[in-house]
Amino acid sequence: MLMKPIRIIEICANSAQSCVEAEMGGAKRVELCAGIPEGGTTPSYGEIMTARELTSAIDINVIIRPRGGDFLYTPAEVQSMLHDIEMCKQLGVHGVVFGCLTKEGDIDVTLMRRLMDAAKPLSVTCHRAFDVCRDPFVALEQLIELGCDRILTSGQQSDAVKGISLIAELVKRAANRIIIMPGCGVREENIVKIEQETGAKEFHTSARRIVYSKMVYRNENVPMGSNVVSSEFETVETDRKKVAAFVS
């Protein structure tokens, strides 16, 4: 009897508690990030350490991204990334996630190799910097040559459903030399479509729910940041039930 290939789910986790929820829901791996509204930035030492302490059976990959915005980094930002990679190694995480481009929009092979050498022996995923590179097929071969384990991609579109055509071509060209992992807009209602039409086996999603504040006294007139979506008294967190739905 032929066995159906196992679908591997990676959760974009915004906190140590989200890592716990992801593990309880049966996810294989998390990408631990801070700064979700910015597309993900490097979490703190404390957040990474707590995630390690509160979980036992899930792989933790940490995003190495010193700021939001583009993926052209200054020498000071590179130094910060190197220090953060060293921190991740000391904390014993499974892997790190980063991506660097040249000003012309190509993979910065020299910088990527420097970061990857620093990251050894951790697993390395190239994040969605790939989605804004100039030539995805050239970038694919460069990342394979560099030794990246996987590429997180929406197929250079605003979400993975719109990017199905490119993702499918990347999976075909990768030919099992690197993992192509669709992400961005992967939902319970469309994951089967993405899976069937791309041939991908790993998927990246958030599976979050809104968590409402338990504060009784509330001053709604003082926002804490310029990018507040709704309320200072709402946050988001991974939902183990949503994770379980993806896994099954």
mmCIF file of C-alpha atoms in Angstrom:
data_model
loop_
_atom_site.group_PDB
_atom_site.id
_atom_site.type_symbol
_atom_site.label_atom_id
_atom_site.label_comp_id
_atom_site.label_asym_id
_atom_site.label_seq_id
_atom_site.Cartn_x
_atom_site.Cartn_y
_atom_site.Cartn_z
ATOM 1 C CA MET A 1 0.000 0.000 0.000
ATOM 2 C CA LEU A 2 1.410 3.367 -1.016
ATOM 3 C CA MET A 3 1.829 5.808 1.846
ATOM 4 C CA LYS A 4 0.748 9.420 1.351
ATOM 5 C CA PRO A 5 3.769 11.771 1.694
ATOM 6 C CA ILE A 6 3.861 13.484 5.072
ATOM 7 C CA ARG A 7 2.950 17.171 4.968
ATOM 8 C CA ILE A 8 5.452 19.166 7.031
ATOM 9 C CA ILE A 9 4.104 22.317 8.632
ATOM 10 C CA GLU A 10 6.312 25.194 9.773
ATOM 11 C CA ILE A 11 4.637 27.833 11.913
ATOM 12 C CA CYS A 12 5.631 31.480 11.847
ATOM 13 C CA ALA A 13 5.692 31.950 15.640
ATOM 14 C CA ASN A 14 5.735 35.435 17.137
ATOM 15 C CA SER A 15 6.535 34.389 20.711
ATOM 16 C CA ALA A 16 7.663 31.565 22.953
ATOM 17 C CA GLN A 17 4.006 30.843 23.756
ATOM 18 C CA SER A 18 3.258 30.557 20.045
ATOM 19 C CA CYS A 19 6.044 27.963 19.850
ATOM 20 C CA VAL A 20 4.268 25.999 22.588
ATOM 21 C CA GLU A 21 0.985 26.211 20.680
ATOM 22 C CA ALA A 22 2.688 25.095 17.470
ATOM 23 C CA GLU A 23 4.209 22.087 19.211
ATOM 24 C CA MET A 24 0.885 21.121 20.804
ATOM 25 C CA GLY A 25 -0.784 21.334 17.397
ATOM 26 C CA GLY A 26 1.699 18.921 15.844
ATOM 27 C CA ALA A 27 3.848 21.270 13.750
ATOM 28 C CA LYS A 28 7.291 20.012 12.767
ATOM 29 C CA ARG A 29 9.058 23.352 13.051
ATOM 30 C CA VAL A 30 8.661 27.025 13.902
ATOM 31 C CA GLU A 31 10.236 30.144 12.504
ATOM 32 C CA LEU A 32 10.531 32.315 15.602
ATOM 33 C CA CYS A 33 10.233 36.028 14.808
ATOM 34 C CA ALA A 34 9.677 39.371 16.442
ATOM 35 C CA GLY A 35 8.307 42.360 14.499
ATOM 36 C CA ILE A 36 5.618 40.483 12.592
ATOM 37 C CA PRO A 37 4.083 43.708 11.149
ATOM 38 C CA GLU A 38 7.509 44.367 9.573
ATOM 39 C CA GLY A 39 7.656 40.905 8.043
ATOM 40 C CA GLY A 40 9.669 39.432 10.914
ATOM 41 C CA THR A 41 12.805 40.559 12.746
ATOM 42 C CA THR A 42 15.236 38.829 15.081
ATOM 43 C CA PRO A 43 13.666 37.938 18.454
ATOM 44 C CA SER A 44 15.410 38.620 21.743
ATOM 45 C CA TYR A 45 17.740 36.297 23.629
ATOM 46 C CA GLY A 46 15.065 35.892 26.291
ATOM 47 C CA GLU A 47 12.358 34.946 23.791
ATOM 48 C CA ILE A 48 14.567 32.345 22.109
ATOM 49 C CA MET A 49 15.722 30.906 25.426
ATOM 50 C CA THR A 50 12.167 30.700 26.755
ATOM 51 C CA ALA A 51 10.980 28.994 23.567
ATOM 52 C CA ARG A 52 13.733 26.401 24.026
ATOM 53 C CA GLU A 53 12.812 25.886 27.692
ATOM 54 C CA LEU A 54 9.071 25.507 27.057
ATOM 55 C CA THR A 55 9.261 23.108 24.107
ATOM 56 C CA SER A 56 10.851 19.716 23.642
ATOM 57 C CA ALA A 57 9.812 18.123 20.358
ATOM 58 C CA ILE A 58 9.742 20.925 17.810
ATOM 59 C CA ASP A 59 12.546 22.377 15.707
ATOM 60 C CA ILE A 60 13.121 26.093 16.318
ATOM 61 C CA ASN A 61 14.477 28.165 13.461
ATOM 62 C CA VAL A 62 15.203 31.812 14.274
ATOM 63 C CA ILE A 63 14.958 34.631 11.759
ATOM 64 C CA ILE A 64 18.120 36.718 11.483
ATOM 65 C CA ARG A 65 16.861 40.080 10.260
ATOM 66 C CA PRO A 66 17.981 43.231 12.074
ATOM 67 C CA ARG A 67 15.221 45.444 10.677
ATOM 68 C CA GLY A 68 12.257 45.598 8.333
ATOM 69 C CA GLY A 69 12.570 46.959 4.821
ATOM 70 C CA ASP A 70 14.905 45.771 2.088
ATOM 71 C CA PHE A 71 17.604 43.100 2.221
ATOM 72 C CA LEU A 72 20.626 45.250 1.389
ATOM 73 C CA TYR A 73 22.568 45.415 4.649
ATOM 74 C CA THR A 74 25.159 47.833 5.999
ATOM 75 C CA PRO A 75 28.400 46.631 7.643
ATOM 76 C CA ALA A 76 26.920 47.429 11.069
ATOM 77 C CA GLU A 77 23.801 45.385 10.296
ATOM 78 C CA VAL A 78 25.925 42.484 9.076
ATOM 79 C CA GLN A 79 27.877 42.568 12.327
ATOM 80 C CA SER A 80 24.602 42.445 14.241
ATOM 81 C CA MET A 81 23.471 39.451 12.188
ATOM 82 C CA LEU A 82 26.706 37.609 12.890
ATOM 83 C CA HIS A 83 26.313 38.207 16.627
ATOM 84 C CA ASP A 84 22.704 37.000 16.488
ATOM 85 C CA ILE A 85 23.736 33.852 14.631
ATOM 86 C CA GLU A 86 26.322 33.158 17.337
ATOM 87 C CA MET A 87 23.645 33.681 19.993
ATOM 88 C CA CYS A 88 21.406 31.147 18.248
ATOM 89 C CA LYS A 89 24.210 28.591 18.170
ATOM 90 C CA GLN A 90 24.855 29.099 21.880
ATOM 91 C CA LEU A 91 21.158 28.619 22.637
ATOM 92 C CA GLY A 92 21.050 25.374 20.679
ATOM 93 C CA VAL A 93 18.315 26.133 18.168
ATOM 94 C CA HIS A 94 17.803 23.960 15.108
ATOM 95 C CA GLY A 95 18.386 26.576 12.443
ATOM 96 C CA VAL A 96 18.470 30.170 11.266
ATOM 97 C CA VAL A 97 16.633 32.033 8.532
ATOM 98 C CA PHE A 98 18.100 34.886 6.516
ATOM 99 C CA GLY A 99 18.488 36.331 3.036
ATOM 100 C CA CYS A 100 20.685 39.058 1.538
ATOM 101 C CA LEU A 101 20.538 40.839 -1.805
ATOM 102 C CA THR A 102 22.844 43.087 -3.766
ATOM 103 C CA LYS A 103 21.655 46.534 -4.802
ATOM 104 C CA GLU A 104 21.049 45.084 -8.276
ATOM 105 C CA GLY A 105 18.541 42.609 -6.836
ATOM 106 C CA ASP A 106 20.638 39.459 -6.994
ATOM 107 C CA ILE A 107 21.518 37.069 -4.173
ATOM 108 C CA ASP A 108 24.526 38.501 -2.338
ATOM 109 C CA VAL A 109 26.512 35.288 -2.627
ATOM 110 C CA THR A 110 29.561 36.622 -0.791
ATOM 111 C CA LEU A 111 27.580 37.801 2.223
ATOM 112 C CA MET A 112 25.334 34.743 2.243
ATOM 113 C CA ARG A 113 28.405 32.489 2.295
ATOM 114 C CA ARG A 114 29.861 34.491 5.191
ATOM 115 C CA LEU A 115 26.652 34.147 7.204
ATOM 116 C CA MET A 116 26.281 30.468 6.344
ATOM 117 C CA ASP A 117 29.839 29.727 7.402
ATOM 118 C CA ALA A 118 29.092 31.470 10.703
ATOM 119 C CA ALA A 119 25.889 29.442 11.107
ATOM 120 C CA LYS A 120 27.445 25.969 10.705
ATOM 121 C CA PRO A 121 26.262 23.399 11.723
ATOM 122 C CA LEU A 122 22.762 24.933 11.947
ATOM 123 C CA SER A 123 20.147 24.440 9.244
ATOM 124 C CA VAL A 124 19.742 27.492 6.973
ATOM 125 C CA THR A 125 16.582 28.687 5.249
ATOM 126 C CA CYS A 126 16.604 31.564 2.780
ATOM 127 C CA HIS A 127 13.555 33.682 3.576
ATOM 128 C CA ARG A 128 11.374 35.774 1.299
ATOM 129 C CA ALA A 129 14.210 38.035 0.245
ATOM 130 C CA PHE A 130 14.049 35.456 -2.543
ATOM 131 C CA ASP A 131 10.650 36.849 -3.538
ATOM 132 C CA VAL A 132 12.092 40.242 -4.421
ATOM 133 C CA CYS A 133 15.214 39.046 -6.231
ATOM 134 C CA ARG A 134 15.660 39.827 -9.920
ATOM 135 C CA ASP A 135 15.866 36.312 -11.350
ATOM 136 C CA PRO A 136 14.403 33.488 -9.240
ATOM 137 C CA PHE A 137 15.954 30.712 -11.323
ATOM 138 C CA VAL A 138 19.466 32.110 -11.091
ATOM 139 C CA ALA A 139 18.872 32.660 -7.365
ATOM 140 C CA LEU A 140 17.667 29.071 -6.976
ATOM 141 C CA GLU A 141 20.919 27.680 -8.363
ATOM 142 C CA GLN A 142 23.002 30.072 -6.268
ATOM 143 C CA LEU A 143 21.229 29.042 -3.066
ATOM 144 C CA ILE A 144 21.668 25.374 -3.925
ATOM 145 C CA GLU A 145 25.365 25.970 -4.543
ATOM 146 C CA LEU A 146 25.637 27.802 -1.215
ATOM 147 C CA GLY A 147 24.131 24.810 0.589
ATOM 148 C CA CYS A 148 20.866 26.302 1.857
ATOM 149 C CA ASP A 149 18.418 23.700 3.109
ATOM 150 C CA ARG A 150 15.263 25.422 1.902
ATOM 151 C CA ILE A 151 13.720 28.502 0.327
ATOM 152 C CA LEU A 152 10.632 30.158 1.787
ATOM 153 C CA THR A 153 8.684 31.706 -1.073
ATOM 154 C CA SER A 154 5.312 33.030 -2.174
ATOM 155 C CA GLY A 155 6.355 32.574 -5.787
ATOM 156 C CA GLN A 156 7.267 36.259 -6.055
ATOM 157 C CA GLN A 157 3.610 37.182 -5.641
ATOM 158 C CA SER A 158 1.594 38.760 -2.822
ATOM 159 C CA ASP A 159 0.552 35.294 -1.648
ATOM 160 C CA ALA A 160 1.411 31.681 -2.387
ATOM 161 C CA VAL A 161 -1.829 30.940 -4.245
ATOM 162 C CA LYS A 162 -1.045 33.655 -6.779
ATOM 163 C CA GLY A 163 2.507 32.325 -6.948
ATOM 164 C CA ILE A 164 1.570 28.685 -7.596
ATOM 165 C CA SER A 165 2.923 28.677 -11.150
ATOM 166 C CA LEU A 166 6.412 29.839 -10.166
ATOM 167 C CA ILE A 167 6.479 27.687 -7.025
ATOM 168 C CA ALA A 168 5.665 24.605 -9.111
ATOM 169 C CA GLU A 169 8.463 25.440 -11.540
ATOM 170 C CA LEU A 170 10.889 25.971 -8.651
ATOM 171 C CA VAL A 171 9.970 22.602 -7.147
ATOM 172 C CA LYS A 172 10.542 20.981 -10.547
ATOM 173 C CA ARG A 173 13.894 22.681 -11.143
ATOM 174 C CA ALA A 174 15.049 22.087 -7.564
ATOM 175 C CA ALA A 175 14.730 18.339 -8.212
ATOM 176 C CA ASN A 176 15.116 17.538 -4.500
ATOM 177 C CA ARG A 177 18.404 19.463 -4.256
ATOM 178 C CA ILE A 178 16.753 22.052 -1.990
ATOM 179 C CA ILE A 179 13.344 22.271 -0.315
ATOM 180 C CA ILE A 180 10.889 24.782 -1.765
ATOM 181 C CA MET A 181 8.498 25.840 1.007
ATOM 182 C CA PRO A 182 5.425 27.894 0.047
ATOM 183 C CA GLY A 183 4.495 30.598 2.521
ATOM 184 C CA CYS A 184 2.401 33.786 2.800
ATOM 185 C CA GLY A 185 -1.349 33.368 2.628
ATOM 186 C CA VAL A 186 -1.236 29.593 3.164
ATOM 187 C CA ARG A 187 -4.560 28.815 4.804
ATOM 188 C CA GLU A 188 -6.530 25.742 5.810
ATOM 189 C CA GLU A 189 -8.862 26.264 2.848
ATOM 190 C CA ASN A 190 -6.114 26.504 0.204
ATOM 191 C CA ILE A 191 -3.237 24.313 1.386
ATOM 192 C CA VAL A 192 -4.503 21.254 -0.504
ATOM 193 C CA LYS A 193 -4.654 23.288 -3.727
ATOM 194 C CA ILE A 194 -1.107 24.590 -3.218
ATOM 195 C CA GLU A 195 0.113 21.121 -2.305
ATOM 196 C CA GLN A 196 -1.447 19.429 -5.323
ATOM 197 C CA GLU A 197 -0.518 22.069 -7.892
ATOM 198 C CA THR A 198 3.085 22.683 -6.789
ATOM 199 C CA GLY A 199 4.279 19.329 -5.495
ATOM 200 C CA ALA A 200 5.610 21.055 -2.367
ATOM 201 C CA LYS A 201 5.837 19.018 0.832
ATOM 202 C CA GLU A 202 6.675 21.710 3.386
ATOM 203 C CA PHE A 203 4.448 24.695 4.122
ATOM 204 C CA HIS A 204 4.831 27.882 6.149
ATOM 205 C CA THR A 205 1.843 29.470 7.861
ATOM 206 C CA SER A 206 0.939 31.516 10.934
ATOM 207 C CA ALA A 207 -2.249 29.781 12.167
ATOM 208 C CA ARG A 208 -2.894 32.659 14.552
ATOM 209 C CA ARG A 209 -5.857 33.851 16.542
ATOM 210 C CA ILE A 210 -6.558 37.153 18.256
ATOM 211 C CA VAL A 211 -5.813 37.229 21.972
ATOM 212 C CA TYR A 212 -7.763 39.853 23.889
ATOM 213 C CA SER A 213 -6.233 41.738 26.796
ATOM 214 C CA LYS A 214 -7.372 41.022 30.345
ATOM 215 C CA MET A 215 -6.873 44.660 31.295
ATOM 216 C CA VAL A 216 -9.864 46.208 33.074
ATOM 217 C CA TYR A 217 -8.644 49.821 33.073
ATOM 218 C CA ARG A 218 -8.000 50.935 29.487
ATOM 219 C CA ASN A 219 -6.782 54.206 28.033
ATOM 220 C CA GLU A 220 -7.541 53.779 24.322
ATOM 221 C CA ASN A 221 -6.177 57.231 23.401
ATOM 222 C CA VAL A 222 -2.458 56.478 23.698
ATOM 223 C CA PRO A 223 -1.090 54.179 20.961
ATOM 224 C CA MET A 224 2.313 52.619 21.608
ATOM 225 C CA GLY A 225 3.406 52.559 17.973
ATOM 226 C CA SER A 226 2.721 53.986 14.546
ATOM 227 C CA ASN A 227 1.647 50.696 12.980
ATOM 228 C CA VAL A 228 -1.061 49.613 15.390
ATOM 229 C CA VAL A 229 -3.597 47.612 13.409
ATOM 230 C CA SER A 230 -6.563 47.763 15.732
ATOM 231 C CA SER A 231 -6.060 48.136 19.466
ATOM 232 C CA GLU A 232 -3.335 48.098 22.099
ATOM 233 C CA PHE A 233 -5.543 45.570 23.852
ATOM 234 C CA GLU A 234 -5.366 42.905 21.157
ATOM 235 C CA THR A 235 -2.426 40.701 20.234
ATOM 236 C CA VAL A 236 -2.082 37.585 18.090
ATOM 237 C CA GLU A 237 -0.854 34.120 18.980
ATOM 238 C CA THR A 238 -0.539 30.757 17.266
ATOM 239 C CA ASP A 239 -3.619 28.579 17.801
ATOM 240 C CA ARG A 240 -2.894 24.871 18.354
ATOM 241 C CA LYS A 241 -6.282 23.887 16.891
ATOM 242 C CA LYS A 242 -5.519 25.712 13.638
ATOM 243 C CA VAL A 243 -2.091 24.096 13.517
ATOM 244 C CA ALA A 244 -3.636 20.654 13.976
ATOM 245 C CA ALA A 245 -5.986 21.313 11.061
ATOM 246 C CA PHE A 246 -3.014 22.015 8.790
ATOM 247 C CA VAL A 247 -1.116 18.958 9.955
ATOM 248 C CA SER A 248 -4.048 16.659 9.306
#
